[in-house]
């Protein structure tokens, strides 16, 4: 479903120093599977999520990103979104003055238009919003606020998963979704993510710790270091990393 | 200051139309306000009008009712207002309690001048709604004096339609008597040059003034909002919130001055201007000033200039909005705040819809 081949990327020279961050990432996530990417700080995990989503701050210098067989490496962020790629941000952005539901309805319909589908009606959208909010314990009051404004770190992460439920993407990238969450919030968020699991949907879970993975039970765990995937294995690899740390991969760092 | 300038054909024709006297001598000696005149330094009226032809003026004023009188309205001391007084006809409106007066002003050709005086009687509550537009090559020069009586309330709404290649000069003078309240909201889109000047006197004490404005200035357009608020009596309150957004090739100007005279103790005045540059080649100039001669006052001003938040744009695009729509939505959310303070819901929603349409964002 998502195939990343020999992906090299650097910080866009216009935005700073010519700094290579991804140095040949190879990763394939088939439909229906959840893959985790773990690694020490600075290994390029978050950059990978931004590059997959099409952030202008990074430039792909080599390799390819294929999504359902299509090379999406040159597509705009909104074109990737319309194809079903959803990034749950490590730091969700506050957008004052734009109500959450207004924003999401616009986003949903922009994606539908881009796919040649009919727009969702306001009543259908509201019904869906109420159902999904209930699943995540999100109050009516939270939905009325501007996007992410005034939310705690944990609430923002919950709203990211709410957005994913509303937009029903084909593929989710969760970037450090566990950071800022206490144990109870982690459980709620994990349940929300698990509700999104199905045989047609893939997920890439980027995390520093194994605790979110205890709830999500990934099919494959990859270790990233020095801008590459250096080891892949089953869920037991996450526990091994938790016990032993990332020291043994230190030599891979550039 | 009295150095002779070479008049443009437009200025010469204006001077020619004036009767002999001080005003004609002043215009002949100095010309129209231009960039070397301090409070016009960002709005060069002289240059904007240089190629205009003042002949065959066509200025229409459509009012919701006929004026109470047409003789000798006040027009204040400003040069443009005096020109309007000398070259244009006058109208005086005395508002009835509860009245809502609308004035729609369109310059179709040439140089059109008009002087309007609006009186809100003591204790009355009234609303004034003005719309300004100028066709290509046309000047609308309007002097408007508004007297808000003791304990009276005025809601003033100014809409300045986008007027490419037209010029609009509005010199507004508000006088607030003891305990008067005035809430003015401007929604502007610019012109070849549009100058919306609001001069307010807190003549009596204890008056409450709110001056709000939002503008979206597109390519090739210019909008200058200048406010001068003078606290003369004690216990006055002034709140100003102006938000400006300029597209590439557009220029927005904000000049705000609050002047607190010695007797105006316990004045509470705040002025805020926030501006958004929508891309390379957009220009916003701002000059906030406080001049305070009383010692027991609370006065503050703020001025901030920025660009659209790149992180927010990426976030919105990741959710599926295209770049143009994401920019429009962010700009809209930035500019809405002054309009949100409009009390009348139907008016508020209509203004917001106009702003959205201007941003190319219908939702």
XYZ file of C-alpha atoms in Angstrom:
617
model
C 0.000 0.000 0.000
C 2.750 2.432 1.018
C 6.148 1.751 -0.472
C 9.134 3.880 0.400
C 12.218 3.110 -1.651
C 15.702 4.433 -0.937
C 14.239 7.757 0.218
C 16.740 10.556 0.686
C 15.610 13.960 1.899
C 17.167 17.092 3.283
C 16.007 20.316 4.832
C 15.058 22.606 1.983
C 18.188 24.725 1.380
C 15.978 27.845 1.242
C 14.965 27.240 4.830
C 18.345 26.602 6.354
C 21.568 24.710 6.003
C 21.849 21.910 3.484
C 21.183 19.174 5.978
C 20.509 15.620 4.849
C 18.182 13.834 7.261
C 16.793 10.817 5.432
C 19.577 8.706 3.944
C 17.962 5.842 2.143
C 14.760 4.785 3.900
C 13.241 1.510 2.669
C 9.868 0.634 4.109
C 6.750 -1.132 2.839
C 3.434 -1.163 4.671
C 0.804 -3.471 3.134
C -2.901 -2.692 3.480
C -4.375 -3.826 6.776
C -1.059 -3.712 8.641
C 0.222 -1.464 11.378
C 3.922 -0.731 11.279
C 5.828 1.096 13.960
C 8.939 3.189 13.436
C 10.998 3.630 16.573
C 14.242 5.402 17.046
C 16.233 7.832 19.122
C 15.681 11.579 18.989
C 17.086 13.096 15.834
C 17.057 9.863 13.830
C 14.695 11.350 11.225
C 11.359 9.834 12.355
C 9.405 13.071 12.315
C 11.095 14.196 9.109
C 9.885 10.978 7.507
C 6.301 11.834 8.452
C 6.630 15.376 7.072
C 8.232 14.177 3.842
C 5.467 11.585 3.365
C 2.856 14.330 3.856
C 4.582 16.682 1.394
C 5.950 19.416 3.655
C 7.658 22.175 1.657
C 10.432 22.492 4.204
C 12.053 19.286 2.937
C 13.421 18.332 -0.409
C 13.521 14.760 -1.657
C 16.890 14.205 -3.286
C 16.594 10.544 -4.217
C 14.271 7.567 -4.006
C 10.508 7.293 -4.292
C 7.273 7.248 -2.303
C 4.560 5.099 -3.858
C 1.051 5.004 -2.500
C -1.231 2.328 -3.930
C 1.125 2.033 -6.872
C 1.207 5.774 -7.654
C 4.345 7.854 -7.218
C 3.154 10.628 -4.897
C 6.557 12.197 -4.236
C 5.818 15.302 -6.274
C 2.210 15.817 -5.182
C 1.020 18.779 -3.113
C 0.056 18.075 0.508
C -3.669 18.448 -0.286
C -3.377 16.022 -3.217
C -1.835 13.428 -0.934
C -4.586 14.096 1.612
C -7.241 13.560 -1.057
C -5.650 10.207 -1.894
C -6.188 9.238 1.706
C -2.960 10.053 3.515
C -3.541 11.452 7.011
C -0.847 12.734 9.336
C -1.604 12.986 13.022
C 0.762 15.785 14.013
C 3.207 15.585 16.872
C 2.351 19.210 17.584
C -1.161 19.933 16.275
C -1.435 23.546 15.143
C -3.844 26.028 16.726
C -5.962 27.929 14.217
C -7.737 30.761 16.021
C -11.029 31.913 14.524
C -11.706 28.729 12.545
C -14.264 26.483 14.280
C -13.252 22.814 14.351
C -16.347 21.444 12.620
C -16.366 24.152 9.952
C -12.757 23.319 9.197
C -13.332 19.571 9.102
C -16.395 19.825 6.905
C -14.459 21.984 4.449
C -11.572 19.531 4.531
C -13.834 16.516 4.041
C -15.611 18.126 1.113
C -12.390 19.402 -0.467
C -11.103 15.816 -0.400
C -14.371 14.486 -1.799
C -14.399 17.021 -4.614
C -10.803 16.145 -5.478
C -11.823 12.468 -5.696
C -14.884 13.255 -7.789
C -17.254 12.208 -5.006
C -20.428 13.920 -3.839
C -20.062 16.303 -0.885
C -21.288 15.267 2.529
C -24.459 17.013 3.667
C -24.479 19.127 6.811
C -26.884 16.826 8.721
C -24.896 13.691 7.799
C -21.705 15.408 8.814
C -23.130 16.501 12.175
C -24.437 13.017 12.885
C -21.035 11.527 12.120
C -19.343 14.164 14.298
C -21.559 13.340 17.274
C -20.907 9.600 16.911
C -17.155 9.993 16.601
C -16.938 12.544 19.408
C -18.761 10.124 21.703
C -16.208 7.395 20.927
C -13.390 9.652 22.112
C -15.153 11.347 25.010
C -15.063 14.707 23.225
C -17.649 17.184 24.473
C -19.881 19.372 22.361
C -18.079 22.366 23.804
C -14.717 21.101 22.528
C -16.146 20.708 19.033
C -17.348 24.290 19.031
C -13.944 25.742 19.789
C -11.562 26.919 17.081
C -9.198 24.222 15.825
C -6.977 23.112 18.739
C -7.269 26.490 20.493
C -7.115 26.267 24.268
C -6.649 22.479 24.322
C -4.109 20.675 26.473
C -1.504 18.520 24.750
C -3.568 15.407 25.429
C -6.794 16.984 24.168
C -5.059 18.005 20.968
C -3.990 14.409 20.352
C -7.516 13.229 20.967
C -8.769 15.815 18.470
C -6.254 14.535 15.912
C -7.768 11.064 16.181
C -11.235 12.604 16.002
C -10.203 14.284 12.761
C -8.947 10.948 11.460
C -12.285 9.315 12.306
C -14.119 12.127 10.507
C -11.959 12.058 7.377
C -11.676 8.244 7.265
C -8.293 8.220 5.511
C -6.890 5.174 3.705
C -3.572 5.469 5.505
C -2.629 7.010 8.859
C 0.713 8.301 9.966
C 0.789 8.857 13.710
C 3.714 11.075 14.654
C 4.509 10.739 18.359
C 0.827 10.529 19.136
C 1.657 9.215 22.622
C 3.690 12.246 23.673
C 1.850 14.455 26.129
C -0.702 11.765 26.993
C -1.315 10.395 30.472
C -2.188 6.699 30.888
C -5.974 7.211 30.649
C -5.768 9.497 27.628
C -3.371 7.081 25.975
C -5.940 4.326 26.327
C -8.730 6.448 24.823
C -6.537 7.503 21.906
C -5.359 3.925 21.331
C -8.954 2.700 21.288
C -9.745 5.397 18.707
C -6.844 4.286 16.554
C -7.782 0.618 16.917
C -11.325 1.480 15.786
C -9.735 2.707 12.552
C -7.967 -0.569 11.896
C -9.385 -2.518 9.011
C -8.130 -4.729 6.190
C -8.073 -1.838 3.687
C -6.257 0.654 5.860
C -2.569 0.888 6.666
C -0.848 2.696 9.504
C 2.609 3.944 10.301
C 3.112 4.652 13.982
C 6.125 6.802 14.778
C 7.108 6.730 18.407
C 9.960 6.920 20.831
C 8.413 4.597 23.403
C 6.765 1.223 23.346
C 3.813 2.086 25.615
C 1.464 3.151 22.774
C 2.455 -0.017 20.919
C 1.245 -2.146 23.852
C -2.250 -0.951 22.946
C -1.904 -0.874 19.166
C -0.100 -4.199 18.720
C 1.820 -3.452 15.503
C 2.458 -6.159 12.953
C 6.010 -4.986 12.296
C 8.415 -2.801 14.264
C 11.206 -0.927 12.462
C 14.145 0.748 14.083
C 15.348 3.963 12.512
C 18.779 5.393 13.148
C 20.946 7.803 11.211
C 18.215 8.403 8.626
C 17.707 4.740 7.682
C 15.762 1.701 8.802
C 18.417 -0.409 10.502
C 16.398 -3.289 11.876
C 12.904 -4.713 11.469
C 11.086 -7.343 13.482
C 7.908 -8.299 15.289
C 6.311 -6.600 18.309
C 8.956 -8.162 20.564
C 11.505 -5.759 19.041
C 9.730 -2.852 20.738
C 10.108 -4.496 24.117
C 13.739 -5.237 23.461
C 14.331 -1.564 22.600
C 12.515 -0.477 25.728
C 14.760 -2.728 27.811
C 18.063 -2.091 26.049
C 17.670 1.445 24.693
C 18.979 2.714 21.377
C 22.673 2.672 22.293
C 23.551 -0.220 20.051
C 22.388 1.803 17.033
C 24.427 4.867 18.000
C 27.052 3.946 15.433
C 24.435 4.352 12.694
C 23.963 8.021 13.501
C 25.610 10.345 11.035
C 5.957 75.375 3.797
C 4.922 78.127 1.453
C 7.322 77.195 -1.274
C 5.537 77.344 -4.569
C 4.993 74.049 -6.296
C 4.282 73.390 -9.897
C 0.624 72.478 -9.960
C -0.614 69.467 -11.868
C -3.312 70.131 -14.439
C -5.769 68.657 -11.940
C -4.688 71.006 -9.143
C -4.681 74.003 -11.469
C -8.228 73.240 -12.564
C -9.338 72.832 -8.928
C -7.759 76.163 -7.993
C -9.368 77.788 -11.002
C -12.790 76.692 -9.809
C -12.299 78.256 -6.357
C -13.280 81.847 -5.577
C -10.433 84.268 -4.823
C -9.357 83.904 -1.210
C -7.252 81.996 1.309
C -8.190 78.518 0.159
C -7.364 79.251 -3.457
C -4.096 80.873 -2.449
C -3.194 77.903 -0.243
C -3.988 75.320 -2.911
C -2.109 77.310 -5.545
C 0.920 77.606 -3.292
C 1.118 74.072 -1.898
C -0.949 71.843 -4.121
C -2.808 68.846 -2.781
C -1.408 66.782 0.122
C 1.529 64.671 -0.991
C 4.217 62.398 0.414
C 6.299 65.190 1.913
C 3.384 66.301 4.066
C 3.855 64.317 7.292
C 0.362 62.927 7.788
C 0.031 62.071 4.091
C 3.496 60.564 3.721
C 2.172 57.120 2.764
C -0.767 58.394 0.736
C 0.374 60.657 -2.033
C -2.930 62.202 -3.057
C -1.256 64.658 -5.364
C 0.339 61.918 -7.456
C -2.767 59.713 -7.394
C -4.855 62.538 -8.874
C -2.258 64.086 -11.163
C -3.720 62.627 -14.364
C -7.353 62.969 -13.359
C -9.643 65.454 -15.066
C -11.872 67.277 -12.571
C -14.265 68.501 -15.290
C -17.874 67.260 -15.597
C -18.113 65.855 -12.092
C -20.800 63.271 -11.434
C -21.224 62.429 -7.779
C -24.390 60.779 -6.593
C -25.558 60.618 -3.023
C -28.432 58.230 -2.435
C -29.808 58.741 1.044
C -32.536 56.834 2.829
C -34.396 60.126 3.127
C -34.086 63.746 2.068
C -31.931 66.099 4.132
C -33.367 68.534 6.664
C -31.519 71.454 5.118
C -28.937 72.083 2.430
C -27.427 75.286 3.722
C -23.966 75.797 5.150
C -23.074 72.604 6.928
C -19.898 72.491 9.026
C -16.875 70.934 7.411
C -13.897 71.389 9.736
C -10.458 72.804 9.054
C -8.729 70.164 6.963
C -7.726 71.186 3.464
C -9.699 68.466 1.704
C -12.747 69.211 3.844
C -12.490 72.915 3.062
C -12.234 72.102 -0.641
C -15.345 69.971 -0.293
C -17.050 72.896 1.429
C -16.046 75.365 -1.258
C -16.740 73.186 -4.304
C -19.507 70.852 -3.189
C -23.072 71.093 -2.037
C -24.032 70.541 1.543
C -26.660 68.527 3.319
C -27.677 68.472 6.962
C -29.462 65.549 8.607
C -30.909 65.794 12.089
C -31.593 62.248 13.118
C -34.744 61.253 14.947
C -34.400 58.920 17.935
C -34.105 55.361 16.606
C -33.415 56.524 13.069
C -31.142 54.632 10.756
C -29.760 56.843 8.016
C -27.992 55.378 5.037
C -25.835 57.383 2.659
C -24.592 55.763 -0.505
C -21.983 57.851 -2.275
C -20.657 57.113 -5.739
C -18.311 59.241 -7.796
C -18.960 58.409 -11.448
C -16.699 60.965 -13.149
C -14.581 64.043 -12.574
C -13.966 65.510 -9.133
C -17.030 65.308 -6.921
C -17.273 67.120 -3.595
C -19.845 66.926 -0.860
C -20.274 68.204 2.683
C -22.595 66.388 5.032
C -23.485 67.150 8.613
C -25.263 64.600 10.773
C -26.684 65.514 14.161
C -27.658 62.959 16.783
C -29.741 64.867 19.352
C -29.079 64.596 23.085
C -30.129 61.247 24.497
C -31.060 59.766 21.108
C -29.888 56.460 19.719
C -29.288 56.320 15.977
C -27.347 54.548 13.252
C -25.481 55.840 10.225
C -24.482 53.596 7.355
C -22.219 54.974 4.633
C -21.032 53.361 1.409
C -18.310 54.844 -0.787
C -17.271 54.009 -4.321
C -15.395 55.810 -7.073
C -15.348 54.863 -10.765
C -12.045 54.828 -12.669
C -10.793 58.386 -13.072
C -13.290 59.786 -10.566
C -12.681 61.461 -7.210
C -15.110 61.413 -4.297
C -14.091 64.066 -1.793
C -16.423 63.982 1.170
C -16.391 65.985 4.380
C -18.652 64.580 7.044
C -19.239 66.192 10.415
C -21.118 64.158 12.987
C -22.276 65.592 16.288
C -23.287 63.079 18.905
C -25.252 64.881 21.618
C -25.026 64.442 25.366
C -25.881 60.894 26.361
C -26.645 60.009 22.731
C -25.543 56.789 21.025
C -24.395 56.407 17.456
C -23.555 53.250 15.548
C -21.616 54.139 12.410
C -20.808 51.690 9.665
C -18.549 52.610 6.751
C -18.207 50.391 3.720
C -15.626 51.353 1.163
C -16.044 49.318 -2.012
C -13.015 48.295 -4.041
C -12.551 51.139 -6.513
C -9.675 50.405 -8.891
C -8.411 53.640 -10.472
C -10.837 55.756 -8.450
C -9.883 58.031 -5.563
C -11.840 58.465 -2.344
C -11.070 60.999 0.359
C -13.365 60.932 3.364
C -12.687 63.429 6.114
C -14.895 62.488 9.028
C -15.132 64.598 12.153
C -16.979 63.240 15.152
C -17.778 65.357 18.136
C -18.811 63.500 21.268
C -20.691 65.493 23.887
C -20.846 64.600 27.582
C -21.565 60.884 28.075
C -22.026 60.184 24.346
C -21.273 56.753 22.908
C -20.124 56.033 19.380
C -19.182 52.723 17.778
C -17.693 53.008 14.323
C -16.826 50.010 12.139
C -15.128 50.265 8.773
C -14.863 47.557 6.150
C -12.615 48.692 3.333
C -11.168 47.247 0.154
C -9.074 50.108 -1.214
C -8.961 52.212 -4.353
C -6.240 53.737 -6.512
C -6.058 55.731 -3.316
C -8.635 55.724 -0.540
C -8.126 57.831 2.545
C -10.656 57.273 5.299
C -9.870 59.788 7.979
C -11.698 59.842 11.297
C -11.076 62.698 13.675
C -12.823 62.471 17.001
C -13.152 65.014 19.772
C -14.127 63.846 23.223
C -15.455 67.344 23.790
C -17.474 66.549 26.872
C -16.285 64.083 29.494
C -17.294 60.487 30.023
C -17.829 59.639 26.374
C -17.178 56.124 25.102
C -15.703 55.675 21.648
C -15.055 52.455 19.761
C -13.258 52.650 16.421
C -12.921 49.335 14.627
C -11.844 48.506 11.137
C -11.022 45.604 8.870
C -9.566 45.889 5.423
C -8.466 43.569 2.668
C -6.487 45.455 0.062
C -5.957 43.685 -3.244
C -3.316 44.144 -5.949
C -3.020 47.683 -7.258
C -5.147 49.119 -4.459
C -4.378 51.429 -1.558
C -6.333 52.065 1.608
C -5.329 54.562 4.278
C -7.150 54.548 7.583
C -6.156 57.510 9.665
C -7.643 58.195 13.090
C -6.982 61.137 15.347
C -8.724 61.012 18.698
C -8.562 64.002 20.977
C -9.592 63.665 24.619
C -10.497 67.102 25.907
C -12.841 66.222 28.778
C -12.222 63.784 31.673
C -13.245 60.119 32.075
C -13.352 59.370 28.372
C -12.874 55.883 26.966
C -11.434 55.047 23.545
C -10.996 51.564 22.095
C -9.515 51.089 18.645
C -9.007 47.795 16.861
C -7.866 47.832 13.255
C -6.926 44.770 11.253
C -5.361 45.101 7.838
C -4.454 42.521 5.232
C -2.653 43.422 2.022
C -2.265 41.141 -0.982
C 0.872 41.296 -3.153
C 0.762 44.668 -4.916
C -1.690 46.079 -2.369
C -0.935 48.688 0.250
C -2.637 49.360 3.559
C -1.841 52.325 5.770
C -2.814 52.832 9.376
C -2.088 56.063 11.193
C -3.536 56.342 14.654
C -3.075 59.142 17.104
C -4.555 59.560 20.535
C -4.113 62.974 22.046
C -4.966 63.466 25.731
C -5.176 67.061 26.875
C -4.428 68.217 30.384
C -8.071 68.380 31.609
C -8.774 64.891 30.293
C -7.900 63.070 33.518
C -8.910 59.423 33.972
C -8.867 58.900 30.226
C -8.742 55.211 29.329
C -7.550 54.751 25.772
C -6.296 51.724 23.886
C -5.350 51.487 20.252
C -4.472 48.292 18.472
C -3.432 47.667 14.893
C -2.646 44.191 13.569
C -1.557 43.639 10.010
C -1.056 40.684 7.745
C 1.129 40.664 4.637
C -0.337 38.096 2.260
C 2.775 37.642 0.157
C 5.849 39.255 -1.333
C 5.167 42.733 -2.665
C 2.416 43.517 -0.167
C 2.966 46.711 1.796
C 1.609 47.851 5.125
C 2.647 51.071 6.810
C 1.640 51.896 10.339
C 2.220 54.756 12.715
C 0.543 54.608 16.115
C 1.089 57.629 18.352
C 0.116 58.698 21.837
C 0.430 62.283 22.955
C -0.476 62.712 26.605
C -0.567 65.867 28.693
C -2.703 64.606 31.602
C -1.006 62.647 34.380
C -3.741 60.301 35.583
C -4.590 58.261 32.502
C -4.343 54.716 31.180
C -3.238 54.704 27.563
C -1.724 51.957 25.473
C -1.115 51.137 21.874
C -0.040 48.002 20.075
C 1.048 47.373 16.540
C 1.988 44.040 15.025
C 2.847 42.982 11.517
C 3.141 39.410 10.322
C 2.629 36.870 7.592
C 0.350 33.842 7.457
C 1.494 31.072 9.751
C 3.305 28.502 7.575
C 2.701 25.722 10.110
C -1.052 26.403 10.072
C -1.090 26.451 6.255
C 0.636 23.072 6.063
C -1.702 21.649 8.682
C -4.764 22.776 6.745
C -3.398 21.482 3.451
C -2.594 18.127 5.053
C -6.301 17.910 5.846
C -7.165 18.499 2.204
C -7.678 22.237 1.709
C -5.788 23.666 -1.239
C -3.257 26.409 -0.668
C -5.550 29.246 -1.820
C -8.437 28.082 0.356
C -6.206 27.594 3.376
C -4.831 31.118 2.939
C -8.308 32.581 2.534
C -9.597 30.826 5.632
C -6.650 31.978 7.747
C -6.929 35.537 6.463
C -10.649 35.539 7.108
C -10.169 34.359 10.679
C -7.571 37.090 11.186
C -9.785 39.886 9.864
C -13.091 38.897 11.444
C -12.452 40.225 14.942
C -13.481 43.861 14.342
C -16.573 42.693 12.459
C -17.536 40.334 15.272
C -18.120 43.413 17.425
C -20.919 44.678 15.159
C -24.008 44.338 17.348
C -26.627 43.953 14.605
C -26.504 40.297 13.594
C -27.835 40.743 10.066
C -25.329 43.537 9.398
C -22.528 41.518 10.930
C -23.223 38.482 8.767
C -23.575 40.631 5.652
C -20.194 42.277 6.298
C -18.550 38.929 6.922
C -20.000 37.575 3.702
C -18.583 40.576 1.828
C -15.175 39.988 3.326
C -15.316 36.279 2.476
C -16.274 37.087 -1.095
C -13.325 39.464 -1.324
C -11.004 36.735 -0.093
C -12.310 34.424 -2.799
C -13.625 32.177 -0.102
C -17.266 31.297 -0.090
C -18.211 28.943 2.702
